[in-house]
PDB file of C-alpha atoms in Angstrom:
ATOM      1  CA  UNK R 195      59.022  49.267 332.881  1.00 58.00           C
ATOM      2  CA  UNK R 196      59.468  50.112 329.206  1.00 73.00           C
ATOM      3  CA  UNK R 197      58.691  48.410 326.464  1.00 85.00           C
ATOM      4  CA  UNK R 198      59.903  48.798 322.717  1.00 92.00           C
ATOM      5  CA  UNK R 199      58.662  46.868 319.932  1.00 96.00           C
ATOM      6  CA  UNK R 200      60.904  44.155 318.400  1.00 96.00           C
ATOM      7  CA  UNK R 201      60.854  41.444 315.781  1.00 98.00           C
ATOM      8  CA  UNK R 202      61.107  38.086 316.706  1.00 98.00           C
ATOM      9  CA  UNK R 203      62.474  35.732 313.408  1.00 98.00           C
ATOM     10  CA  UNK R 204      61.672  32.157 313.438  1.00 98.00           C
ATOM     11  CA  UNK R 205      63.445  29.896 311.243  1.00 97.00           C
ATOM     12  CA  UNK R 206      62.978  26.093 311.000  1.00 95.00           C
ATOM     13  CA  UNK R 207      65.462  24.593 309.020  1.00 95.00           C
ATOM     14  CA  UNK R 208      67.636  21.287 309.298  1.00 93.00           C
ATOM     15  CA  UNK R 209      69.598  20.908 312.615  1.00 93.00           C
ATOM     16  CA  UNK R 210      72.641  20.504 309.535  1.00 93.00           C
ATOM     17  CA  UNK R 211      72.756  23.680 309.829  1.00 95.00           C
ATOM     18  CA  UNK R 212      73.161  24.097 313.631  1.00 94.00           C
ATOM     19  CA  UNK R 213      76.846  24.781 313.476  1.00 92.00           C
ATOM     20  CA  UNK R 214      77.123  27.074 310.104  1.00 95.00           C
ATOM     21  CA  UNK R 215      73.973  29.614 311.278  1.00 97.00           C
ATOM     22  CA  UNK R 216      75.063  31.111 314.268  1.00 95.00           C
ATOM     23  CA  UNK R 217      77.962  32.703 312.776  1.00 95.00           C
ATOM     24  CA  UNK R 218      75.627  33.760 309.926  1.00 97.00           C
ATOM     25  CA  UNK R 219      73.607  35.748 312.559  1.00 97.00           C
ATOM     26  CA  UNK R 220      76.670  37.214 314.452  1.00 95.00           C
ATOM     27  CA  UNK R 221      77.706  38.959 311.568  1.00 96.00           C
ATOM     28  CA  UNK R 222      74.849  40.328 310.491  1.00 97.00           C
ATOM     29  CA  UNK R 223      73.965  41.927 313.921  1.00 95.00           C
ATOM     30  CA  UNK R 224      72.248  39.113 316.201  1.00 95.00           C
ATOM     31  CA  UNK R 225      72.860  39.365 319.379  1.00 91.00           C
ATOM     32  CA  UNK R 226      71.652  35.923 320.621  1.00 92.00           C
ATOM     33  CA  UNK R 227      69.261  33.455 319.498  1.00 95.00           C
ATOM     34  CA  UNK R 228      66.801  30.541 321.254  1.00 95.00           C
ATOM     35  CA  UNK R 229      66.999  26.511 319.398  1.00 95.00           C
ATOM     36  CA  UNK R 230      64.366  23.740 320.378  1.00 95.00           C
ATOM     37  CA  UNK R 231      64.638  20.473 318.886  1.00 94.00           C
ATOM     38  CA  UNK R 232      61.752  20.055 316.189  1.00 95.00           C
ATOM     39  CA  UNK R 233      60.197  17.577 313.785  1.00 91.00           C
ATOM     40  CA  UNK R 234      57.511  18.254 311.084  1.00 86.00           C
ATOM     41  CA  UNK R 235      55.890  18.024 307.908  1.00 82.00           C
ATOM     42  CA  UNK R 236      56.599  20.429 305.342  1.00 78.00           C
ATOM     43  CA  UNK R 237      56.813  21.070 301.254  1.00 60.00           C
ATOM     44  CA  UNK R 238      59.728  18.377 301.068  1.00 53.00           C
ATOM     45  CA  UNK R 239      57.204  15.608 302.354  1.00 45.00           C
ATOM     46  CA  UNK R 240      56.845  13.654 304.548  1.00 43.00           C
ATOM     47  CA  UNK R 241      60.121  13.736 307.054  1.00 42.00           C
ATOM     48  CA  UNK R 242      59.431  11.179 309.915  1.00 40.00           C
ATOM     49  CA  UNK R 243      61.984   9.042 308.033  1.00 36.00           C
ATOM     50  CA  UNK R 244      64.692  11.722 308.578  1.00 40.00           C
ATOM     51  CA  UNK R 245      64.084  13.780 311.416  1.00 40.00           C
ATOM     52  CA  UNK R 246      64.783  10.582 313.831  1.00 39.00           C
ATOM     53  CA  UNK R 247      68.105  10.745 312.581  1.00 41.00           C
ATOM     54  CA  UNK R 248      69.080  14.283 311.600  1.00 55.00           C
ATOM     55  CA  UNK R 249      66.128  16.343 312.600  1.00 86.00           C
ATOM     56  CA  UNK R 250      64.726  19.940 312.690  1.00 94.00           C
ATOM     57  CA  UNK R 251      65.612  22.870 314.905  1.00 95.00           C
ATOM     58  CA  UNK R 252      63.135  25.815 315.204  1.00 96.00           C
ATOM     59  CA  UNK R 253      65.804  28.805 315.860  1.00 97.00           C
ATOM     60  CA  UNK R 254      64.411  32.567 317.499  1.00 97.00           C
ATOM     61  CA  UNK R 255      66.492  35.558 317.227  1.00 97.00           C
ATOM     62  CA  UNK R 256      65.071  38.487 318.845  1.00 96.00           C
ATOM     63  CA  UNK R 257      66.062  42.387 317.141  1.00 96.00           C
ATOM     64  CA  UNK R 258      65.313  44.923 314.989  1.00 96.00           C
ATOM     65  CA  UNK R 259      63.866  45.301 312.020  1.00 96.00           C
ATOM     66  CA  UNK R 260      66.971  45.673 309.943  1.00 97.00           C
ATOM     67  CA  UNK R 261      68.687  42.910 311.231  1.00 97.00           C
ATOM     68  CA  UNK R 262      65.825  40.954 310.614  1.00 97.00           C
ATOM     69  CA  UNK R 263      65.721  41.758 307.115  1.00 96.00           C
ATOM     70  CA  UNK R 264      69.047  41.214 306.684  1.00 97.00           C
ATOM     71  CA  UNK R 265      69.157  36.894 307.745  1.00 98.00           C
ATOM     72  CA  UNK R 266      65.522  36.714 306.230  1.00 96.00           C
ATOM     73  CA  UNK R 267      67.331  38.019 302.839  1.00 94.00           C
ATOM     74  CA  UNK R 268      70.411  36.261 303.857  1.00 96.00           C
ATOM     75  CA  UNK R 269      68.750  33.160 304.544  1.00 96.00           C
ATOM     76  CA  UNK R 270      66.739  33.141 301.462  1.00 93.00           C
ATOM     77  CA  UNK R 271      69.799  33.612 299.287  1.00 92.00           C
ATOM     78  CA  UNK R 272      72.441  31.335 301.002  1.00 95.00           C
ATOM     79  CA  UNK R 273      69.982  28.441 302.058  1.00 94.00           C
ATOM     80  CA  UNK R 274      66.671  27.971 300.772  1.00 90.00           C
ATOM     81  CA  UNK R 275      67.508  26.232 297.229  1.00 88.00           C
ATOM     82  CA  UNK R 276      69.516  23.452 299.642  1.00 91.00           C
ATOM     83  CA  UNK R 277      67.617  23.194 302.662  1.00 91.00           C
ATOM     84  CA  UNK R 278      64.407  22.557 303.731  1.00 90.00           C
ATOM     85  CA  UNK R 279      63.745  26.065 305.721  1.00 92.00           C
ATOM     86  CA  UNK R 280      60.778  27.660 306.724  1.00 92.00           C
ATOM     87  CA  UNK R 281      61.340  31.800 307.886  1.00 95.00           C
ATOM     88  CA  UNK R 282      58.559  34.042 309.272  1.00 97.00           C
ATOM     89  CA  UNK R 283      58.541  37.451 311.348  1.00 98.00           C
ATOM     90  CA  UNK R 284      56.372  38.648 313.810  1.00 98.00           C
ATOM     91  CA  UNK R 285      56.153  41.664 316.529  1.00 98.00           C
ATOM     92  CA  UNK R 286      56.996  41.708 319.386  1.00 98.00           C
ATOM     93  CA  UNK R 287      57.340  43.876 322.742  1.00 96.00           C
ATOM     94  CA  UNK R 288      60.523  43.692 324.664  1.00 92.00           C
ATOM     95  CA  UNK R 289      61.515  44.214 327.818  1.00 79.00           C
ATOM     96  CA  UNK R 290      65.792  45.054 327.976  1.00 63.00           C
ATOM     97  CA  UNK R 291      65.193  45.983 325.018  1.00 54.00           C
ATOM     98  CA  UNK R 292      69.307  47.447 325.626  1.00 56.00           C
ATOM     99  CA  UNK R 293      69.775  43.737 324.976  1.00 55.00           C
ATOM    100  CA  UNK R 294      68.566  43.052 321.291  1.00 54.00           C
TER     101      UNK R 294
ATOM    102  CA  UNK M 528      62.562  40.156 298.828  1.00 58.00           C
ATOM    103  CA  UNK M 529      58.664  39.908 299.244  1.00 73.00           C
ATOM    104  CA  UNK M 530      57.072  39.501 302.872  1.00 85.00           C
ATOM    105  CA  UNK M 531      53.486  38.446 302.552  1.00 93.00           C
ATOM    106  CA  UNK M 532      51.243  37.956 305.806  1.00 96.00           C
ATOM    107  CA  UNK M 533      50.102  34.518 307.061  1.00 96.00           C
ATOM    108  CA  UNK M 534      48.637  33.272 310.139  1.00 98.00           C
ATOM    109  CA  UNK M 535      51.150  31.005 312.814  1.00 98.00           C
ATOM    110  CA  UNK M 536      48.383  28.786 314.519  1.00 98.00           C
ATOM    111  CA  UNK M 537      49.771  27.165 317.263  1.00 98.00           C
ATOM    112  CA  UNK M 538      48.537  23.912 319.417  1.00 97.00           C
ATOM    113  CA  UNK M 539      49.609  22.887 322.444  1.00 95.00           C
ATOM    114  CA  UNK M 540      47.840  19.540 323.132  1.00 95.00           C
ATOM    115  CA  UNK M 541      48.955  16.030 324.501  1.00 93.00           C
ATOM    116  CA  UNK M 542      51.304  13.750 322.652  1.00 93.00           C
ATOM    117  CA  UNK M 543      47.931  11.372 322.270  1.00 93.00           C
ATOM    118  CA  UNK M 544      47.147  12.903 319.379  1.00 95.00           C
ATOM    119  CA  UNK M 545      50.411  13.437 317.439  1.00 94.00           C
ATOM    120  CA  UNK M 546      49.681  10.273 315.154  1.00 92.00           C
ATOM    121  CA  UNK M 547      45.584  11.898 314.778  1.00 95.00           C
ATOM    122  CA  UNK M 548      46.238  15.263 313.846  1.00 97.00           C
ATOM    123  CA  UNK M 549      48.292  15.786 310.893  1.00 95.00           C
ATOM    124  CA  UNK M 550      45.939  13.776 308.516  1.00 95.00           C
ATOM    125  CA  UNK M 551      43.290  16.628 309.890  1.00 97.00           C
ATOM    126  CA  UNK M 552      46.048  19.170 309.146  1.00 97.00           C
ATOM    127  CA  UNK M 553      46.695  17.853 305.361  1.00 95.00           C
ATOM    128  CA  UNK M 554      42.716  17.405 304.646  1.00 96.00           C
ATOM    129  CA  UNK M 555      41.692  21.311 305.654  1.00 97.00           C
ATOM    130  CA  UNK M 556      44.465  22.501 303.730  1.00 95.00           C
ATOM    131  CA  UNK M 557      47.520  22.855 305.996  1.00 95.00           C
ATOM    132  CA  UNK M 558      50.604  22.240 303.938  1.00 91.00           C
ATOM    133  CA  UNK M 559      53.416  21.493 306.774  1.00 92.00           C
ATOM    134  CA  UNK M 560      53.630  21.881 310.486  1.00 95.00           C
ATOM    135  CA  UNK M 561      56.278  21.842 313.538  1.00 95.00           C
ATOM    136  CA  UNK M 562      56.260  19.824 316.394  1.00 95.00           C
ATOM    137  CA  UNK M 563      58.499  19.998 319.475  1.00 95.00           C
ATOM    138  CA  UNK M 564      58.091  18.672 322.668  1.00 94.00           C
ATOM    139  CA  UNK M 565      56.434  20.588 325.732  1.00 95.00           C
ATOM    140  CA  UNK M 566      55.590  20.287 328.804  1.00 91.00           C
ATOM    141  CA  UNK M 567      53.421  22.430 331.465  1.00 86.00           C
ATOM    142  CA  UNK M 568      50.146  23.042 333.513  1.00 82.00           C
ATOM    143  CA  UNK M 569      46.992  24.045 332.195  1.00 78.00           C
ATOM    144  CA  UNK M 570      42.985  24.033 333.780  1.00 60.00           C
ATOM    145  CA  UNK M 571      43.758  20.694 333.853  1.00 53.00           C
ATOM    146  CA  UNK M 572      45.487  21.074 336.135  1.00 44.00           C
ATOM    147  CA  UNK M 573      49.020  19.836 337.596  1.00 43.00           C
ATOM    148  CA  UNK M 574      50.114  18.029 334.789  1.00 42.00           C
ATOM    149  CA  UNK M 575      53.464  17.081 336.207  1.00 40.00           C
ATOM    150  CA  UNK M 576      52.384  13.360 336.917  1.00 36.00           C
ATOM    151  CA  UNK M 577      51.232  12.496 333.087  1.00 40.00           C
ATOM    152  CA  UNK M 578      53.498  14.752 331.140  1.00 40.00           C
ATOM    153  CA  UNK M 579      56.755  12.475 331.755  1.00 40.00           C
ATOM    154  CA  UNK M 580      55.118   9.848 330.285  1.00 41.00           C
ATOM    155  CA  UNK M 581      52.345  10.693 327.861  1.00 55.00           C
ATOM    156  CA  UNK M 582      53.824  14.547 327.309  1.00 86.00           C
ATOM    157  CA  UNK M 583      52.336  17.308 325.461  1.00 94.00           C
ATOM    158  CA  UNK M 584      53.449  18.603 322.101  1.00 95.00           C
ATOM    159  CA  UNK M 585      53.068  21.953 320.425  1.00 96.00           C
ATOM    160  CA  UNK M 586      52.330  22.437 317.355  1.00 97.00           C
ATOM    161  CA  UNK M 587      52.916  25.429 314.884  1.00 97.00           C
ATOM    162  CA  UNK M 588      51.396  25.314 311.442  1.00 97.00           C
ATOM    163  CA  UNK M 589      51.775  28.419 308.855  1.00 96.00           C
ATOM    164  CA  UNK M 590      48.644  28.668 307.083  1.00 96.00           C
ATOM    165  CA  UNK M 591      46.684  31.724 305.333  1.00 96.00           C
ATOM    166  CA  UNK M 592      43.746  32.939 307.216  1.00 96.00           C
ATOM    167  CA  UNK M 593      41.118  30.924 306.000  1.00 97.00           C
ATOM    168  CA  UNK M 594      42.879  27.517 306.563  1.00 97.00           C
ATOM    169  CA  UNK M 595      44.239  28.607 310.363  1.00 97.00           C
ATOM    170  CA  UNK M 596      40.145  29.384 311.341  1.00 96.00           C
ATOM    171  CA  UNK M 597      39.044  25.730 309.643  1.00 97.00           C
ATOM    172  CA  UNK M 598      41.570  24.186 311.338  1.00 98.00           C
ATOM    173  CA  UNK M 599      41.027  26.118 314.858  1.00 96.00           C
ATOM    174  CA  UNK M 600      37.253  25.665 314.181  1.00 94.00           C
ATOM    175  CA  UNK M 601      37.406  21.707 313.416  1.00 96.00           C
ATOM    176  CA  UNK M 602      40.042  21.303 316.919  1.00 96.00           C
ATOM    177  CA  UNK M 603      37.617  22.772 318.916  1.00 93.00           C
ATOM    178  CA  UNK M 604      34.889  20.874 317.673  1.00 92.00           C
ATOM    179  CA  UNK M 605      36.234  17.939 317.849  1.00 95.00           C
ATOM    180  CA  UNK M 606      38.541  17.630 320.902  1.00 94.00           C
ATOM    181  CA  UNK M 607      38.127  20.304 322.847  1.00 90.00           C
ATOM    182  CA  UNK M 608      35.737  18.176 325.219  1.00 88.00           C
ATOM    183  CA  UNK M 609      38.228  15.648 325.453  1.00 91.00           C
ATOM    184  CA  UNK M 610      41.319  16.405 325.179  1.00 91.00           C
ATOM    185  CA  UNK M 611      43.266  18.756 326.948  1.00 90.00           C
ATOM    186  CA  UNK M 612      44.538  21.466 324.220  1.00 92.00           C
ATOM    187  CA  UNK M 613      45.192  25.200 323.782  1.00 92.00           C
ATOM    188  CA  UNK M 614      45.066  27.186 320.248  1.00 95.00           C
ATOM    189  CA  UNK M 615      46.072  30.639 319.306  1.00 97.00           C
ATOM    190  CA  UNK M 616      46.628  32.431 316.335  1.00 98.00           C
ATOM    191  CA  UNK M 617      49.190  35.101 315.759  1.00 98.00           C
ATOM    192  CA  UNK M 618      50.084  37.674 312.284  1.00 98.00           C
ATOM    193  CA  UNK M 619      53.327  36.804 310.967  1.00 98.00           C
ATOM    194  CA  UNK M 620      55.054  37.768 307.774  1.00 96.00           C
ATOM    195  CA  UNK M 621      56.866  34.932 305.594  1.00 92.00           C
ATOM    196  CA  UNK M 622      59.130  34.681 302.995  1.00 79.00           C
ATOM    197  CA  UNK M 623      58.346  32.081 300.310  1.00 63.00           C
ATOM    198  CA  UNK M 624      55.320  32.513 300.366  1.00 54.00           C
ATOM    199  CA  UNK M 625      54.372  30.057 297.461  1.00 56.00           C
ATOM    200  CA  UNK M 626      54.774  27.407 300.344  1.00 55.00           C
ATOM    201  CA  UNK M 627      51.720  28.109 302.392  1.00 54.00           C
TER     202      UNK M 627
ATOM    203  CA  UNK H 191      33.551  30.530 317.273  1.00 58.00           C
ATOM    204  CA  UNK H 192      34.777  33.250 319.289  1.00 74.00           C
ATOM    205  CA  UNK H 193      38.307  34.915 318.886  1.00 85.00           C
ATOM    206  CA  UNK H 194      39.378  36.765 321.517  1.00 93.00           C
ATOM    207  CA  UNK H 195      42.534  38.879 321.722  1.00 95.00           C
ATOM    208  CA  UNK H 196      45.268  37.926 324.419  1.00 96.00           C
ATOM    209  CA  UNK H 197      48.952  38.503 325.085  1.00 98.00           C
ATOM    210  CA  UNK H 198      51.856  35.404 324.653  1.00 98.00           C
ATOM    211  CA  UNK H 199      53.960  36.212 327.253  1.00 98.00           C
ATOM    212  CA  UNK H 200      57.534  34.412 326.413  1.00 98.00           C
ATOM    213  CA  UNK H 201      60.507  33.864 329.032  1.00 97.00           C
ATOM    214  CA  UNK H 202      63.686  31.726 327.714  1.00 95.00           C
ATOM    215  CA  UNK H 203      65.777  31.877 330.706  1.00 95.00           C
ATOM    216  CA  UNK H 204      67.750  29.374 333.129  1.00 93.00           C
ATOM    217  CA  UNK H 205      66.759  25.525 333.791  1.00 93.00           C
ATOM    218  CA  UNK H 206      67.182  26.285 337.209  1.00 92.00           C
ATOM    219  CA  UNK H 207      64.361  28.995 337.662  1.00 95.00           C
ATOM    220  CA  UNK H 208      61.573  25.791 336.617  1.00 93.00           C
ATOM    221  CA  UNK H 209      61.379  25.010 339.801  1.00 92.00           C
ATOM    222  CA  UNK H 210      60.466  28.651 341.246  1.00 95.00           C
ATOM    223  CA  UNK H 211      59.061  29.931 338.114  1.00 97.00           C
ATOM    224  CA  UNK H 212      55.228  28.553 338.323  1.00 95.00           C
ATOM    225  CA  UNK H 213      54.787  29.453 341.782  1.00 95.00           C
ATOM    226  CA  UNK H 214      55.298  33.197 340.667  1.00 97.00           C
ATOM    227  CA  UNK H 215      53.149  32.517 337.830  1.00 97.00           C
ATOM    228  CA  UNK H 216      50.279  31.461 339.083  1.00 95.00           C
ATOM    229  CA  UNK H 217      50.827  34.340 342.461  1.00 96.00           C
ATOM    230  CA  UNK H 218      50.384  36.789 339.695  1.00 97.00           C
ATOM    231  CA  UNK H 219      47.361  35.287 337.894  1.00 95.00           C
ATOM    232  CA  UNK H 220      48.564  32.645 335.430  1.00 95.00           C
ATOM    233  CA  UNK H 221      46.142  30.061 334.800  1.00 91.00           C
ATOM    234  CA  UNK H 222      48.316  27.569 332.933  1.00 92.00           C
ATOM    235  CA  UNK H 223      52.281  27.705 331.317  1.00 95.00           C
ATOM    236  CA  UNK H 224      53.922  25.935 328.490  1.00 95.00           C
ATOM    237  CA  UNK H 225      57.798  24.727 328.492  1.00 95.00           C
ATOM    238  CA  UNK H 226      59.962  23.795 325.704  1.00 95.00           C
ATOM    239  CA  UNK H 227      63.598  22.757 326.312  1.00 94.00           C
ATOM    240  CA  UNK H 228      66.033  25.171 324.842  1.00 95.00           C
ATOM    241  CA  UNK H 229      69.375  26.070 323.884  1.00 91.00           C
ATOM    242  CA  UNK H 230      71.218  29.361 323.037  1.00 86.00           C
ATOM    243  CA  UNK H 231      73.564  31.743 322.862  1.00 82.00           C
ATOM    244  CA  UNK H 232      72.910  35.740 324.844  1.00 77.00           C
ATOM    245  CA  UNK H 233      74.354  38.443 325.652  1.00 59.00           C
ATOM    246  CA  UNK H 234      76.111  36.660 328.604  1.00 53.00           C
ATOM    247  CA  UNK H 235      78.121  35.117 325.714  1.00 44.00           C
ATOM    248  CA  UNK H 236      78.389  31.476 324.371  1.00 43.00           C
ATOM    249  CA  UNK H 237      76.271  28.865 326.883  1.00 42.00           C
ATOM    250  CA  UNK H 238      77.520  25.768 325.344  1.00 41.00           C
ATOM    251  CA  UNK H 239      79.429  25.155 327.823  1.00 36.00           C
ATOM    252  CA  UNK H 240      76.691  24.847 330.519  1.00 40.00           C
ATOM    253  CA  UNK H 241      73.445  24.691 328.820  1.00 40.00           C
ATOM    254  CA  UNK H 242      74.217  20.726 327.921  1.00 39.00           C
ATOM    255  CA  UNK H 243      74.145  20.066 331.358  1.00 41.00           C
ATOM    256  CA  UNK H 244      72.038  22.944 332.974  1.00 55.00           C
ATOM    257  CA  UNK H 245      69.734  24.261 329.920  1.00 86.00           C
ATOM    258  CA  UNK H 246      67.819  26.692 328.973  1.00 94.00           C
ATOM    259  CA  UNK H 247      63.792  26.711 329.110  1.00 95.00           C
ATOM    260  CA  UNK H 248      61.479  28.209 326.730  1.00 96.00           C
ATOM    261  CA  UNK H 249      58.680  29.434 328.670  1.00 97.00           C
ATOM    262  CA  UNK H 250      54.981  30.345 327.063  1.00 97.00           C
ATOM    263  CA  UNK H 251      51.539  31.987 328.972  1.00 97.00           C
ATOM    264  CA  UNK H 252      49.076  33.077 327.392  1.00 96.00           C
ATOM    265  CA  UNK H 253      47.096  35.198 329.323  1.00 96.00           C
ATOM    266  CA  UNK H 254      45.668  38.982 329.456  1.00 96.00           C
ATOM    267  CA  UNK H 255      47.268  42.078 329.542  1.00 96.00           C
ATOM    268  CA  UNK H 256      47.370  43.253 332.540  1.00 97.00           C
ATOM    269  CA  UNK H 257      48.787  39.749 333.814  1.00 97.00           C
ATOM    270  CA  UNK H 258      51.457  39.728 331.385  1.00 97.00           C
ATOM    271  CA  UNK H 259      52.430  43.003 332.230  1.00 96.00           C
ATOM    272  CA  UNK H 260      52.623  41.933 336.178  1.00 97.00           C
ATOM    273  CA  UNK H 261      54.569  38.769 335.455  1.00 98.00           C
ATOM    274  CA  UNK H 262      57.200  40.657 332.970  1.00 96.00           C
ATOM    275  CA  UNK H 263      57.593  43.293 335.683  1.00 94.00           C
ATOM    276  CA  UNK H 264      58.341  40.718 338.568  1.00 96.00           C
ATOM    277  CA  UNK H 265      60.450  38.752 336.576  1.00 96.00           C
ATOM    278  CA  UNK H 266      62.375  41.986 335.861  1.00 93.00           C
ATOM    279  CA  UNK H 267      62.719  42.641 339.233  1.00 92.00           C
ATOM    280  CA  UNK H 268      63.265  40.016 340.849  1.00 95.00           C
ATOM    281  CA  UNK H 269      65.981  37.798 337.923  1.00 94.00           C
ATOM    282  CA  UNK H 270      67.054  39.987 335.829  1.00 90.00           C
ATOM    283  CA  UNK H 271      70.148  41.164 337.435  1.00 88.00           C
ATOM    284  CA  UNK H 272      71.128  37.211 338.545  1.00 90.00           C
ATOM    285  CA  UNK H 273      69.788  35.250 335.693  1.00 91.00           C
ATOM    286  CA  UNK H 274      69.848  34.975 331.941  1.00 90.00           C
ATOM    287  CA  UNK H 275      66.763  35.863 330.889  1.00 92.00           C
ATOM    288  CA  UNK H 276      64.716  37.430 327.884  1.00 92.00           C
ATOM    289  CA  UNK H 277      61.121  38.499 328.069  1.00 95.00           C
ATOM    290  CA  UNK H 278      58.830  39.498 325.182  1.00 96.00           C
ATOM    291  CA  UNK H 279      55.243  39.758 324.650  1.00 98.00           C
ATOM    292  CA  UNK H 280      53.061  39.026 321.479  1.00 98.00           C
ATOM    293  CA  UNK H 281      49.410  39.486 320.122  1.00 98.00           C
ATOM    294  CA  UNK H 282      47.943  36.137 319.696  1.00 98.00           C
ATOM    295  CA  UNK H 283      44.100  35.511 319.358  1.00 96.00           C
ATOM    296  CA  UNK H 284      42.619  32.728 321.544  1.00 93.00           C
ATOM    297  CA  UNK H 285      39.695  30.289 321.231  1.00 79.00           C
ATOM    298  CA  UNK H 286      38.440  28.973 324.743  1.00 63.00           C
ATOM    299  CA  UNK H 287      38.739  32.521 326.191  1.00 54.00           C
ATOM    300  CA  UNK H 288      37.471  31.908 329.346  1.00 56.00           C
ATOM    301  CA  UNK H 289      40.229  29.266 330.180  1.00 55.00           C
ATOM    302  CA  UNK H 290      42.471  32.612 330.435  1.00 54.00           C
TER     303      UNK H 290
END
């Protein structure tokens, strides 16, 4: 069984953006990515007034470290003066890693 | 684009406490957190008979290192014996890092 | 408080597997599981189509090495070819280590 190291890139962000992000990934090499519904706190206050309504979505895209990069940078440019969104990396091992 | 490291501490605990916690979160120096629903088995135990109706959440606050060990620290001091919960901590690396 | 190091094994694969998923789990030395509902898109192209009725589950143990490694290698195994499914593995730090 082999493993190869990965990053995993978590965004949570406003489920507004649900329907604009995925292409966002696509073209800048994703080749699939994980949403769960959400709710939270964060720097924008307090969102329990919102998040009934419109919500959160906490979105994982498993690749490599360039693509990564790339929608963290992406991300940062396009979305974060607009949008509550919240963007971290970590490592991971992967199996199929053919996959990602 | 600057990637600076941060702790992900992440809770897994039931839904009892989602009104308790956060004002713990806020007062050791946490400055947002996820929720989203979950569901499971732990030493508990089967779980399957109170999670449909009480449920368990888990939670994901981005914290330095510092406030993710006062915060893991104060969790297990204070509801470990009651309350059924599981913590970890994990490295990540964030953008906007003024945030946390 | 004591930190010790374990692995977060992840699985985000089929609704249907929930069912026959812990049994395997806990076979191979899993003392507990976390699930989150989930949605997606893979390399078995877009699921939108069947994961509003069928789903996808985000699965989460936290246990040792050498059990992670036993579950990722079963679940390659034995699903891979029949079911959409992604595997990775993480370093997390625990509290409570002997609940493990």
């Amino acid at each position: 069984m082999s493993h190869v190291a990965r990053k995993l890139l978590t965004i949570v962000t406003e489920s507004a953006l649900e329907k604009i992000l995925p292409e966002d990934f696509k073209k800048l090499g994703a080749r699939g990515f994980t949403i769960t519904e959400a709710r939270g706190q964060g720097s924008r206050g307090m969102r329990s007034g919102t998040w009934d309504e419109n919500g959160n979505i906490r979105i994982e895209i498993l690749c490599d470290s360039v693509t990564a990069d790339a929608i963290a940078h992406h991300l940062q440019t396009r979305y974060y003066d607009d949008y509550a969104m919240v963007v971290f990396i970590s490592d991971v091992m992967v199996l199929r890693p053919d996959k990602f």
